[in-house]
Coordinates of C-alpha atoms and ligand atoms in Angstrom, one line a residue:
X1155 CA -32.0 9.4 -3.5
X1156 CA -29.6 11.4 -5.5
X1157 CA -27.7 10.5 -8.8
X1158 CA -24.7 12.2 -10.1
X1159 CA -25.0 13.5 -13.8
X1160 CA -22.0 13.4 -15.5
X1161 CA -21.2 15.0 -18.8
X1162 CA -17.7 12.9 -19.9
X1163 CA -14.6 13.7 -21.9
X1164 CA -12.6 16.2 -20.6
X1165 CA -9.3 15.3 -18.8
X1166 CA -9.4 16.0 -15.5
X1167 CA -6.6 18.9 -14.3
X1168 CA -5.8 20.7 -11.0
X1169 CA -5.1 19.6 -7.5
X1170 CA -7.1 17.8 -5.2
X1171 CA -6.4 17.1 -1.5
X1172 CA -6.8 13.5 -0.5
X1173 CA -9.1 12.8 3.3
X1174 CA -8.2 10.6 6.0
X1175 CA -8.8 7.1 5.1
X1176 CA -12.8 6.0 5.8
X1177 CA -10.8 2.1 6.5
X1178 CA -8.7 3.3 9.3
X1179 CA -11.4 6.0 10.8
X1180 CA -13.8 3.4 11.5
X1181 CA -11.4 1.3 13.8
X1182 CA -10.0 3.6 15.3
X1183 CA -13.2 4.8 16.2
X1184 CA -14.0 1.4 17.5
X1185 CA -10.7 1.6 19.8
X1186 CA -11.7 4.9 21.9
X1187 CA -14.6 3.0 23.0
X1188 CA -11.2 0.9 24.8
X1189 CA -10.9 3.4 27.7
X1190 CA -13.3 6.0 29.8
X1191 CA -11.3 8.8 29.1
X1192 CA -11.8 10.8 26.0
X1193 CA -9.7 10.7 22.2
X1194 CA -9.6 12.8 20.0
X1195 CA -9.3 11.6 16.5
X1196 CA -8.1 14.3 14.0
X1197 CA -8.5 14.3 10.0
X1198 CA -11.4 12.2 10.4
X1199 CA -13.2 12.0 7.0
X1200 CA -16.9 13.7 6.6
X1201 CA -18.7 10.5 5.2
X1202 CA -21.6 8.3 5.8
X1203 CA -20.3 5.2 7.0
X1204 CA -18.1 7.1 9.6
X1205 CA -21.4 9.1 10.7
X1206 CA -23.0 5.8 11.1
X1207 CA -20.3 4.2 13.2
X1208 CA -20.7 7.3 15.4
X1209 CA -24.7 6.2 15.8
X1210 CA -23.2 2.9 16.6
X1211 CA -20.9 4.1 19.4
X1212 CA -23.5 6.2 20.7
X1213 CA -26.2 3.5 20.7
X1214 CA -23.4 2.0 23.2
X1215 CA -23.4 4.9 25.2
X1216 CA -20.3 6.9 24.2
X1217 CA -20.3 10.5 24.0
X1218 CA -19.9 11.1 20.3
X1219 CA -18.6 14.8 19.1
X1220 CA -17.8 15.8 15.5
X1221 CA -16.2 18.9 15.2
X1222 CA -15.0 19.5 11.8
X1223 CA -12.2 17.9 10.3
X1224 CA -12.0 16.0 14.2
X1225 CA -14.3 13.9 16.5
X1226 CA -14.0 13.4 20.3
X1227 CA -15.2 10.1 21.4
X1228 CA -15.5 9.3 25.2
X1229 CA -17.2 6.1 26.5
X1230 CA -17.2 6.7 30.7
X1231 CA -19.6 3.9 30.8
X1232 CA -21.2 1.4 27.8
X1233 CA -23.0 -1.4 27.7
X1234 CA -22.3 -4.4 25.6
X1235 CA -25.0 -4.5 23.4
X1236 CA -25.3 -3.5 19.2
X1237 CA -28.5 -4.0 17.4
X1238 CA -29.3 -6.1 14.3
X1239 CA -30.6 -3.2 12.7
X1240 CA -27.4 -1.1 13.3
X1241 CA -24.4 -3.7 12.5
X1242 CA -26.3 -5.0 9.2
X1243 CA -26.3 -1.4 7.5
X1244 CA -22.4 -1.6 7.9
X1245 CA -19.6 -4.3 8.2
X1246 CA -17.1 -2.6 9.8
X1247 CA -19.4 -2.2 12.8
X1248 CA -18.4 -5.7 13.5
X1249 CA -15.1 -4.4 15.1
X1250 CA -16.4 -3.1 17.8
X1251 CA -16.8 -6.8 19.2
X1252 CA -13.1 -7.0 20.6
X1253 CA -13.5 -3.2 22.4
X1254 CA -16.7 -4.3 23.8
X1255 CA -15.2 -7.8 25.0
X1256 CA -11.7 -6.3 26.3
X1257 CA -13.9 -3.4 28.2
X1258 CA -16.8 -5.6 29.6
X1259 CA -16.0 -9.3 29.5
X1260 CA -19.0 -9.6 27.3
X1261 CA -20.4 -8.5 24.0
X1262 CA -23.9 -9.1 22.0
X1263 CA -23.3 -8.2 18.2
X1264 CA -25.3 -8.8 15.6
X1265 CA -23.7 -11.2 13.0
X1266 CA -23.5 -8.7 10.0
X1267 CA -24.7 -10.1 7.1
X1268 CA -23.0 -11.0 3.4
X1269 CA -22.9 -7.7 1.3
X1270 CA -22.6 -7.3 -2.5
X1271 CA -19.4 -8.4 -2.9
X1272 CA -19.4 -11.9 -1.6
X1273 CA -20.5 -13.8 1.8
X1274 CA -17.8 -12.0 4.3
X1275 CA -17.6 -14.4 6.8
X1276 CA -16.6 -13.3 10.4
X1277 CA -15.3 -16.6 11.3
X1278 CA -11.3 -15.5 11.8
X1279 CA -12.7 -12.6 14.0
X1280 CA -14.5 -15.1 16.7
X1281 CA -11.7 -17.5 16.1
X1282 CA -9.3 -15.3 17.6
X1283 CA -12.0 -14.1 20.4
X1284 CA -12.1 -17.8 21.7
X1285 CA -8.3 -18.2 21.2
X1286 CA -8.2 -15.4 23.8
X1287 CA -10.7 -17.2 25.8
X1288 CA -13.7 -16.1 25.2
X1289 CA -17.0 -18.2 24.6
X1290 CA -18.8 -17.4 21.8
X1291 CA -22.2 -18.8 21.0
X1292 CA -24.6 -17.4 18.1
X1293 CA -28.0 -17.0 19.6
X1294 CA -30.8 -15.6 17.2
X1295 CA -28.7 -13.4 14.6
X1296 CA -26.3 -12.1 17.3
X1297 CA -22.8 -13.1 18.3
X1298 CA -22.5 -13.6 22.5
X1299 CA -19.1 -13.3 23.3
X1300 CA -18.2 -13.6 27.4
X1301 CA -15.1 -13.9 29.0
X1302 CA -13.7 -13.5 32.7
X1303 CA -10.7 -12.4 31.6
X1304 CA -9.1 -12.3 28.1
X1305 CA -5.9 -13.9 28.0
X1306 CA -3.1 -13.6 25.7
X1307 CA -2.6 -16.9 23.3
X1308 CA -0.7 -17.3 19.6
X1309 CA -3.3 -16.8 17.3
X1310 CA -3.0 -17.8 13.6
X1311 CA -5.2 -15.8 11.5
X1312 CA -5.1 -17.0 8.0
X1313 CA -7.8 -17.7 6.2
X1314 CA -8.4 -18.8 2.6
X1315 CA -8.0 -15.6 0.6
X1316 CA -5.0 -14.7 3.1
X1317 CA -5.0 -12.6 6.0
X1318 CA -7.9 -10.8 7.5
X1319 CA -8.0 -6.5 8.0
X1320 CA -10.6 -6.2 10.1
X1321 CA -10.1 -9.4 11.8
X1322 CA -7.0 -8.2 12.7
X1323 CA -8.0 -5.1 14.2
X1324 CA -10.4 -6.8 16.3
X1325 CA -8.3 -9.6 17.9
X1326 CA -5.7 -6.5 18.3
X1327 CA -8.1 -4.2 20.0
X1328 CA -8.9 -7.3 22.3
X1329 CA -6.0 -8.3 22.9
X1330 CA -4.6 -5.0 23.5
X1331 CA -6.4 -5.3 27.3
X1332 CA -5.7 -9.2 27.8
X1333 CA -3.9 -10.7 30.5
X1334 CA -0.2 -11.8 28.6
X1335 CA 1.2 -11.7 25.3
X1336 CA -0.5 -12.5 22.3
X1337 CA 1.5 -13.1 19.1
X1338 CA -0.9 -12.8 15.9
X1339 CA 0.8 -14.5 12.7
X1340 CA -0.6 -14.1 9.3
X1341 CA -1.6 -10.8 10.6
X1342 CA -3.3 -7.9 7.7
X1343 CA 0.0 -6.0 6.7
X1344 CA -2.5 -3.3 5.6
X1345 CA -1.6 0.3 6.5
X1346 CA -4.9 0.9 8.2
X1347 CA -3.7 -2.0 10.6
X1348 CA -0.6 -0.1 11.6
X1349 CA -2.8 3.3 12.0
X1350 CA -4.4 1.2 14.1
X1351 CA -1.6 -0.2 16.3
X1352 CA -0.2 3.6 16.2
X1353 CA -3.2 4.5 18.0
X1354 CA -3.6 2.1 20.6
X1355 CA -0.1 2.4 21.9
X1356 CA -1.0 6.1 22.0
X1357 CA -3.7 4.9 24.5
X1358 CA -1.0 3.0 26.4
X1359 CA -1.1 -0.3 24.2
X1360 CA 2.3 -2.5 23.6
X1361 CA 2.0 -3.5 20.3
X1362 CA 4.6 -4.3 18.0
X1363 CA 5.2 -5.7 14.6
X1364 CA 2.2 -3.9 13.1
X1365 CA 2.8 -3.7 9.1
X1366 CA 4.4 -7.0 9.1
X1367 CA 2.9 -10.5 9.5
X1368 CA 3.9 -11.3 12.5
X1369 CA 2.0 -8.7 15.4
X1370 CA 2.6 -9.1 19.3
X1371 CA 0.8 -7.2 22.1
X1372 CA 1.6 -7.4 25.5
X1373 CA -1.6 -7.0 27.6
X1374 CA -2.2 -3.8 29.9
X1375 CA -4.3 -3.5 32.6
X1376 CA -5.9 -0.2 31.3
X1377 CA -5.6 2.4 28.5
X1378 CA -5.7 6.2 28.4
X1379 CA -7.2 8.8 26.5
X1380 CA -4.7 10.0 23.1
X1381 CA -5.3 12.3 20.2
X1382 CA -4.4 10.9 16.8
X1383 CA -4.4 11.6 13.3
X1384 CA -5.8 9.4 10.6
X1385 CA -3.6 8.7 7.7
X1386 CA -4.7 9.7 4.2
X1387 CA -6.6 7.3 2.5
X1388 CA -4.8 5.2 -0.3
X1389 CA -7.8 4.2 -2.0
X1390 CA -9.0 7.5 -3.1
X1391 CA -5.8 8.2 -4.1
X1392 CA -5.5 5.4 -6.2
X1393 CA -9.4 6.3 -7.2
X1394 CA -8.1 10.1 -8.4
X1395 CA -5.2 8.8 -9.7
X1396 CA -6.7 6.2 -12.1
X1397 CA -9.4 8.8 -12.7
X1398 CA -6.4 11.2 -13.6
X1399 CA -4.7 8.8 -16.3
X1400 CA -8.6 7.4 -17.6
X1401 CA -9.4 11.2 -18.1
X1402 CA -5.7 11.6 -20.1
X1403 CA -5.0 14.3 -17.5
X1404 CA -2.7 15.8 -15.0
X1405 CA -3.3 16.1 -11.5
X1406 CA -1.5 16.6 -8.7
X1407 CA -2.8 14.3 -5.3
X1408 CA -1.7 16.2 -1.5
X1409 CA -1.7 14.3 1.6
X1410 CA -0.7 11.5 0.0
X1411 CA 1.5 8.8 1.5
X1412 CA 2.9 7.5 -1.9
X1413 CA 5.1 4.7 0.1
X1414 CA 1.3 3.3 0.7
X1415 CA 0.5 3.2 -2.8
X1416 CA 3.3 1.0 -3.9
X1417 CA 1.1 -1.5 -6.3
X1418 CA -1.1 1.1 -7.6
X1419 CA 1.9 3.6 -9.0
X1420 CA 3.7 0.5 -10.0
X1421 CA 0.3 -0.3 -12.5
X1422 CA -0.1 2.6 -13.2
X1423 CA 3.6 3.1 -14.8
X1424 CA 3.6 0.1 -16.4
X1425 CA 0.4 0.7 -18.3
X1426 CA 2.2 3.8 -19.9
X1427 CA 1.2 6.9 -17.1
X1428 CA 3.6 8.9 -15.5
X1429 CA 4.1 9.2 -11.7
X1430 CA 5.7 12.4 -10.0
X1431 CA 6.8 11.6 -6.1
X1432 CA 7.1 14.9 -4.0
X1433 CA 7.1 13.8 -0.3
X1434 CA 3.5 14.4 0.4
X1435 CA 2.2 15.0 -2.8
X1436 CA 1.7 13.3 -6.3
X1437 CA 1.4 14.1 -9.8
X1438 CA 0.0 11.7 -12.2
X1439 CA -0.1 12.6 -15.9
X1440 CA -1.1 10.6 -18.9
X1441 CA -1.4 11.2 -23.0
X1442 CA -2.1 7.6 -23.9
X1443 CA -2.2 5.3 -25.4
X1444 CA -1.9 2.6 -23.1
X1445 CA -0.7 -0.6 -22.5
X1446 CA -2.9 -3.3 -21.4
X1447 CA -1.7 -5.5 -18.3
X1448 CA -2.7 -8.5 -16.1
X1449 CA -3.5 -7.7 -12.7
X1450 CA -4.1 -9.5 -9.2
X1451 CA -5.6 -8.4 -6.0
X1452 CA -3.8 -9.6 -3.2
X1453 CA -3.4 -8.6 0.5
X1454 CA -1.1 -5.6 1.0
X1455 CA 1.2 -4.8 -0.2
X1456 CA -0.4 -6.4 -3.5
X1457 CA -2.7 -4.4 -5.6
X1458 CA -5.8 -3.3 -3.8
X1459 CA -9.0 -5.5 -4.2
X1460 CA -10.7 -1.9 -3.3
X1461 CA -9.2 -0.2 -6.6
X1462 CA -10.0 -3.4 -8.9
X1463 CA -13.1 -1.7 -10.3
X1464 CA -11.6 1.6 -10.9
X1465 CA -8.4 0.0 -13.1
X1466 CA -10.9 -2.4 -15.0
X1467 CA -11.7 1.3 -16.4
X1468 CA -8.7 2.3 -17.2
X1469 CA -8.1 -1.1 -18.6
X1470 CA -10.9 -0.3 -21.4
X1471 CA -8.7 2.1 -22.8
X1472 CA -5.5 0.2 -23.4
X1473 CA -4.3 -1.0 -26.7
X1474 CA -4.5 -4.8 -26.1
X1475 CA -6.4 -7.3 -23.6
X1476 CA -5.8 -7.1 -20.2
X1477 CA -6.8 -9.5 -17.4
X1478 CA -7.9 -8.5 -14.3
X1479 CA -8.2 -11.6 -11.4
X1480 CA -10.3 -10.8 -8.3
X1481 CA -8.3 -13.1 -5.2
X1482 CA -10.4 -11.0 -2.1
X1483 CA -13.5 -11.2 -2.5
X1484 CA -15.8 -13.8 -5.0
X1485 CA -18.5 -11.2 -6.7
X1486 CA -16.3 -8.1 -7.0
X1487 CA -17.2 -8.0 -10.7
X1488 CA -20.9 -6.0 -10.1
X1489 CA -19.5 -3.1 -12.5
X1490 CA -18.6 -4.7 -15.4
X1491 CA -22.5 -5.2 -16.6
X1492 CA -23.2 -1.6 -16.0
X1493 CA -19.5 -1.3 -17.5
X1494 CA -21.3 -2.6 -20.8
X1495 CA -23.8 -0.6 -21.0
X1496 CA -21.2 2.7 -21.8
X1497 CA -19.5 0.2 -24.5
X1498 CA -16.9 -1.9 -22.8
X1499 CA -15.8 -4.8 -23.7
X1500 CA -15.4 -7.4 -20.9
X1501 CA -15.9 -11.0 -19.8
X1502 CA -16.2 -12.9 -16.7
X1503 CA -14.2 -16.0 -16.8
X1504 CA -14.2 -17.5 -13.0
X1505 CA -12.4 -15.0 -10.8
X1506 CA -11.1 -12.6 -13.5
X1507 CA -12.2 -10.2 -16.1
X1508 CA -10.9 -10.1 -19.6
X1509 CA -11.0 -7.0 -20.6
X1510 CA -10.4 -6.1 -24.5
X1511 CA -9.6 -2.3 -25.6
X1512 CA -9.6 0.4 -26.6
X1513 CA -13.3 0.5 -26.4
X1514 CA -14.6 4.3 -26.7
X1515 CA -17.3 4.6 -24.0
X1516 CA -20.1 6.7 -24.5
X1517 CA -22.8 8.1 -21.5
X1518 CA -25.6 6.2 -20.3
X1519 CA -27.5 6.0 -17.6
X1520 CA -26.2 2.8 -14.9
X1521 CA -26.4 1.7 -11.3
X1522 CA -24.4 2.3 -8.4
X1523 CA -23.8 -1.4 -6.6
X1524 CA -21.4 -0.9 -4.2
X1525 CA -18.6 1.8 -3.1
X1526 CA -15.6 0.9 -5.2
X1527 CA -18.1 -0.7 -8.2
X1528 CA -19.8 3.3 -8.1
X1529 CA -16.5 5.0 -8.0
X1530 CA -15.3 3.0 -11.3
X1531 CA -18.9 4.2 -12.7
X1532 CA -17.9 7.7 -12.4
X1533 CA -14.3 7.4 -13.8
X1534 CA -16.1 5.3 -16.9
X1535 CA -18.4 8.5 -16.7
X1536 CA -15.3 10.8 -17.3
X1537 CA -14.1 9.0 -19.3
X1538 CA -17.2 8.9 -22.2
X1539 CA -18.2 10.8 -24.6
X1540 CA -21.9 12.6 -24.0
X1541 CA -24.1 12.2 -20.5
X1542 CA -23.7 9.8 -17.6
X1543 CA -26.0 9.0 -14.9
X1544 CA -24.6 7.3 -12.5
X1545 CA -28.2 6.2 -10.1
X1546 CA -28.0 5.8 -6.1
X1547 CA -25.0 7.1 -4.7
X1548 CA -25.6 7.1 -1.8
X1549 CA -22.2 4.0 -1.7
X1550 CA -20.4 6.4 -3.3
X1551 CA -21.1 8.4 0.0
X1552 CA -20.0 5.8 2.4
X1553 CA -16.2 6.1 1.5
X1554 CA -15.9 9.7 -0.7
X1555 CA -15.9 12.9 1.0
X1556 CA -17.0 15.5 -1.1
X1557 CA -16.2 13.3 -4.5
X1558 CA -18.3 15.7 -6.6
X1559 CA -17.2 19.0 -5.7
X1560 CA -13.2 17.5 -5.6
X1561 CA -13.8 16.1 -9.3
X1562 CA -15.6 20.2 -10.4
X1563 CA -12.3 21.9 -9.1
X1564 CA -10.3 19.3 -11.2
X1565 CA -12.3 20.6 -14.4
X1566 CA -15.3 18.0 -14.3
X1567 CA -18.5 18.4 -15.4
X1568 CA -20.3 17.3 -12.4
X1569 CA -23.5 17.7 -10.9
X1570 CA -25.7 16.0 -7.9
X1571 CA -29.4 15.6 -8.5
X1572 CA -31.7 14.5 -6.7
X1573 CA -34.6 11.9 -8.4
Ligands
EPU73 N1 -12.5 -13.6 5.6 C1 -12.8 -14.8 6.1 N2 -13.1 -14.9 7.4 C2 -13.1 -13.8 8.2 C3 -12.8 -12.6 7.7 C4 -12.5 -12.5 6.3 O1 -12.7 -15.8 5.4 O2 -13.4 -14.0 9.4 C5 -12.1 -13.5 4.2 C6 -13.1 -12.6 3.4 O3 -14.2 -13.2 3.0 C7 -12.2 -12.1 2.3 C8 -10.8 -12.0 2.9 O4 -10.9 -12.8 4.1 O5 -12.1 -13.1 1.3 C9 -10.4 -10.6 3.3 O6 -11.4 -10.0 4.0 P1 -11.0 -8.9 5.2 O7 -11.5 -9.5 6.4 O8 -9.6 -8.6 5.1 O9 -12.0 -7.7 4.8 P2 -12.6 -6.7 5.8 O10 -11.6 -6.5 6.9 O11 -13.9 -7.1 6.2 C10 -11.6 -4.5 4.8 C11 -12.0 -3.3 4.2 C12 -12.6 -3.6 2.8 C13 -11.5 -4.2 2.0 C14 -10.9 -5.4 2.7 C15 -9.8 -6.1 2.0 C16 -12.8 -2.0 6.1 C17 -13.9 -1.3 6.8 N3 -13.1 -2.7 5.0 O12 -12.7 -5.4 4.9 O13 -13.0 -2.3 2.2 O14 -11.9 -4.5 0.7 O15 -10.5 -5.1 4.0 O16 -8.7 -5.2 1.8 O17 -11.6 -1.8 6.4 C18 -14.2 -0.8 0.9 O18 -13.6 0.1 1.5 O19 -14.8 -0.7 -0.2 C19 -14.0 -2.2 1.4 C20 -14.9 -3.2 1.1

């Protein structure tokens, strides 16, 4: 297992060039397995979970080709079934259920299980299978889903924290090959969901209304190959730029898409760090001190549950107490005890953290619990004073191409060991 060793304290400064978002990838590598013919998906990011969901699609008998920055991705024939011990090491493998259903007519999946951050049910996902007519049953650990023919139904996919990202991908992927028009409101608004849609109707899809709450698709027969370019991913934006203002530095983020970023920026400004817009690019720059702020996670175009852990960081250095409520998922708070041990100051009341600063932090060693809990670990690691070790990384590797060598160009002290 390998650790990163972090010596903090020195702002970060330089340029660093954002990847393709791990969130879209993995559905959109889901959807090639939608037609025989072969896509290309360009600007694909080099990271664990997207190598996995390659094992997946292979397991299903797609031809599965990474060429740098790109992978090729041609199922001519595949068979419906996806292993316990595959789905469980990842949750996004559960959207490949709606390919696999629109392709075949049936699908065995196993049910993926809860993760660290909270139970993740999958209950909107086979809600809107059997709304397009499949049956479902769950039969030892796995979800059976068979249908003669999809067909195309209003589907309301609300749930109790709100809209669902990956639920909406699926029932779009499935309905994308249904007989009829399926109208899915309380749809994800989330810009992965629109790289999604972007895709399909590259394949031959009629989708329209992605990005807003309200999605219809209009069934085809059959879709084509396409080639298509992931978008850049927001959340490591968001990730470097909080890093950026923890660190009291200035860097400049490319291949950015700031108009995805909205809630983030918006934080960040009123917290007291400036934001540079350039088309494509970013420059965030901060002196401190800063203000200290109450903040929400909330569906898109809200602030990102996925960069909660990273601003609870940045929320240790403001002048004040700042609140931090967790509306996505219910145990998204695994970083604040090893937050602790580097000298914050924060409590857990219910669904939020209260979070008093300035604390100064100061290196310890602390454990990696999930991706976005890891990647606030090595901001905090930044930030302090003396040496951080910051213990199985291998979640920082599921959603972080190359995070150590991007944070040594920005003036980092850095290093990967292995223990
Ligand atoms: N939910 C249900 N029923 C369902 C599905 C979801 O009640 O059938 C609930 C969840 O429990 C949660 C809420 O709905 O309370 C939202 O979950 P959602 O389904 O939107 O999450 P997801 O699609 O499984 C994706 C990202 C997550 C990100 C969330 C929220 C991928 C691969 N994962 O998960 O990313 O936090 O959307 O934005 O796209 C990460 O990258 O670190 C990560 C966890």
């Amino acid at each position: 297992m390998y650790a990163l060793v972090i010596d903090g304290g020195r702002p970060l400064e330089g340029q660093v060039r954002i990847s393709g978002a791990k969130n879209a990838a993995l559905p959109l590598m889901a959807a090639a397995i939608l037609t025989r013919e072969p896509c290309v998906i360009r600007g694909i990011p080099r990271l664990s979970d997207v190598a996995f969901m390659g094992r997946i699609l292979t397991s299903l008998g797609a031809s599965v080709r990474f060429n740098g920055g790109s992978v090729t991705i041609q199922a001519s024939r595949i068979r419906g079934f996806a292993d316990y011990d595959l789905v469980r090491k990842m949750r996004a493998s559960v959207c490949i259920l709606g390919p696999l259903l629109a392709r075949l007519g049936h699908a065995q999946v196993s049910y993926p299980g809860g993760c660290v951050i909270g139970p993740r049910p999958i209950d909107l996902h086979l809600k809107g299978m059997r709304a397009l007519g499949a049956e479902i049953t769950i039969d030892g650990g796995y979800v059976c889903a068979r249908a003669e023919k999809l067909r195309g139904a209003p589907i309301f996919l609300g749930g109790r924290a709100g809209p669902t990202v990956l639920g909406t991908a699926n029932v779009m992927m499935a309905a994308a090959l249904a007989e009829g028009t399926t109208v899915i409101d309380s749809a994800a608004c989330e810009p992965e969901v629109v790289d999604l849609a972007n895709f399909l109707n590259a394949m031959g899809a009629k989708i329209a209304g992605a990005g807003s709450p309200t999605i219809t698709v209009t069934g085809v027969k059959e879709l084509h190959g396409a080639t298509h370019e992931v978008i850049p991913d927001r959340i490591e934006a968001a990730t470097f730029a909080i890093a950026a203002a923890a660190t009291k530095g200035e860097v400049t983020l490319t291949h950015v898409r700031p108009e995805h970023l909205r809630s983030v920026l918006d934080k960040l400004m009123e917290v007291g760090v400036e934001i540079f817009e350039n088309g494509e690019s970013l420059t965030v720059r901060a002196a401190g001190p800063f203000r200290p702020s109450d903040i929400t996670t909330q569906p898109y175009a809200g602030f990102p549950t996925d960069a909660q852990a990273q601003m609870t960081v940045l929320m240790t250095q403001a002048d004040g107490v700042s609140i931090i409520t967790e509306r996505i998922f219910e145990s998204r708070f695994m970083h604040v005890s090893e937050l602790a041990r580097l000298g914050a100051n924060i409590a857990i009341e219910g669904p939020s953290a209260v979070v008093k600063g300035p604390t100064p932090l100061r290196g310890a060693p602390v454990m990696a619990s999930d991706l976005r809990a890891s990647a606030a670990l090595v901001i905090a690691g930044l930030v302090a004073q003396g040496r951080t070790r910051v213990r199985r990384i291998y979640h920082l590797d599921r959603g972080y191409e190359m995070i150590d060598a991007k944070l040594r160009k920005l003036g980092a002290r850095v290093r990967r060991i292995s223990e």
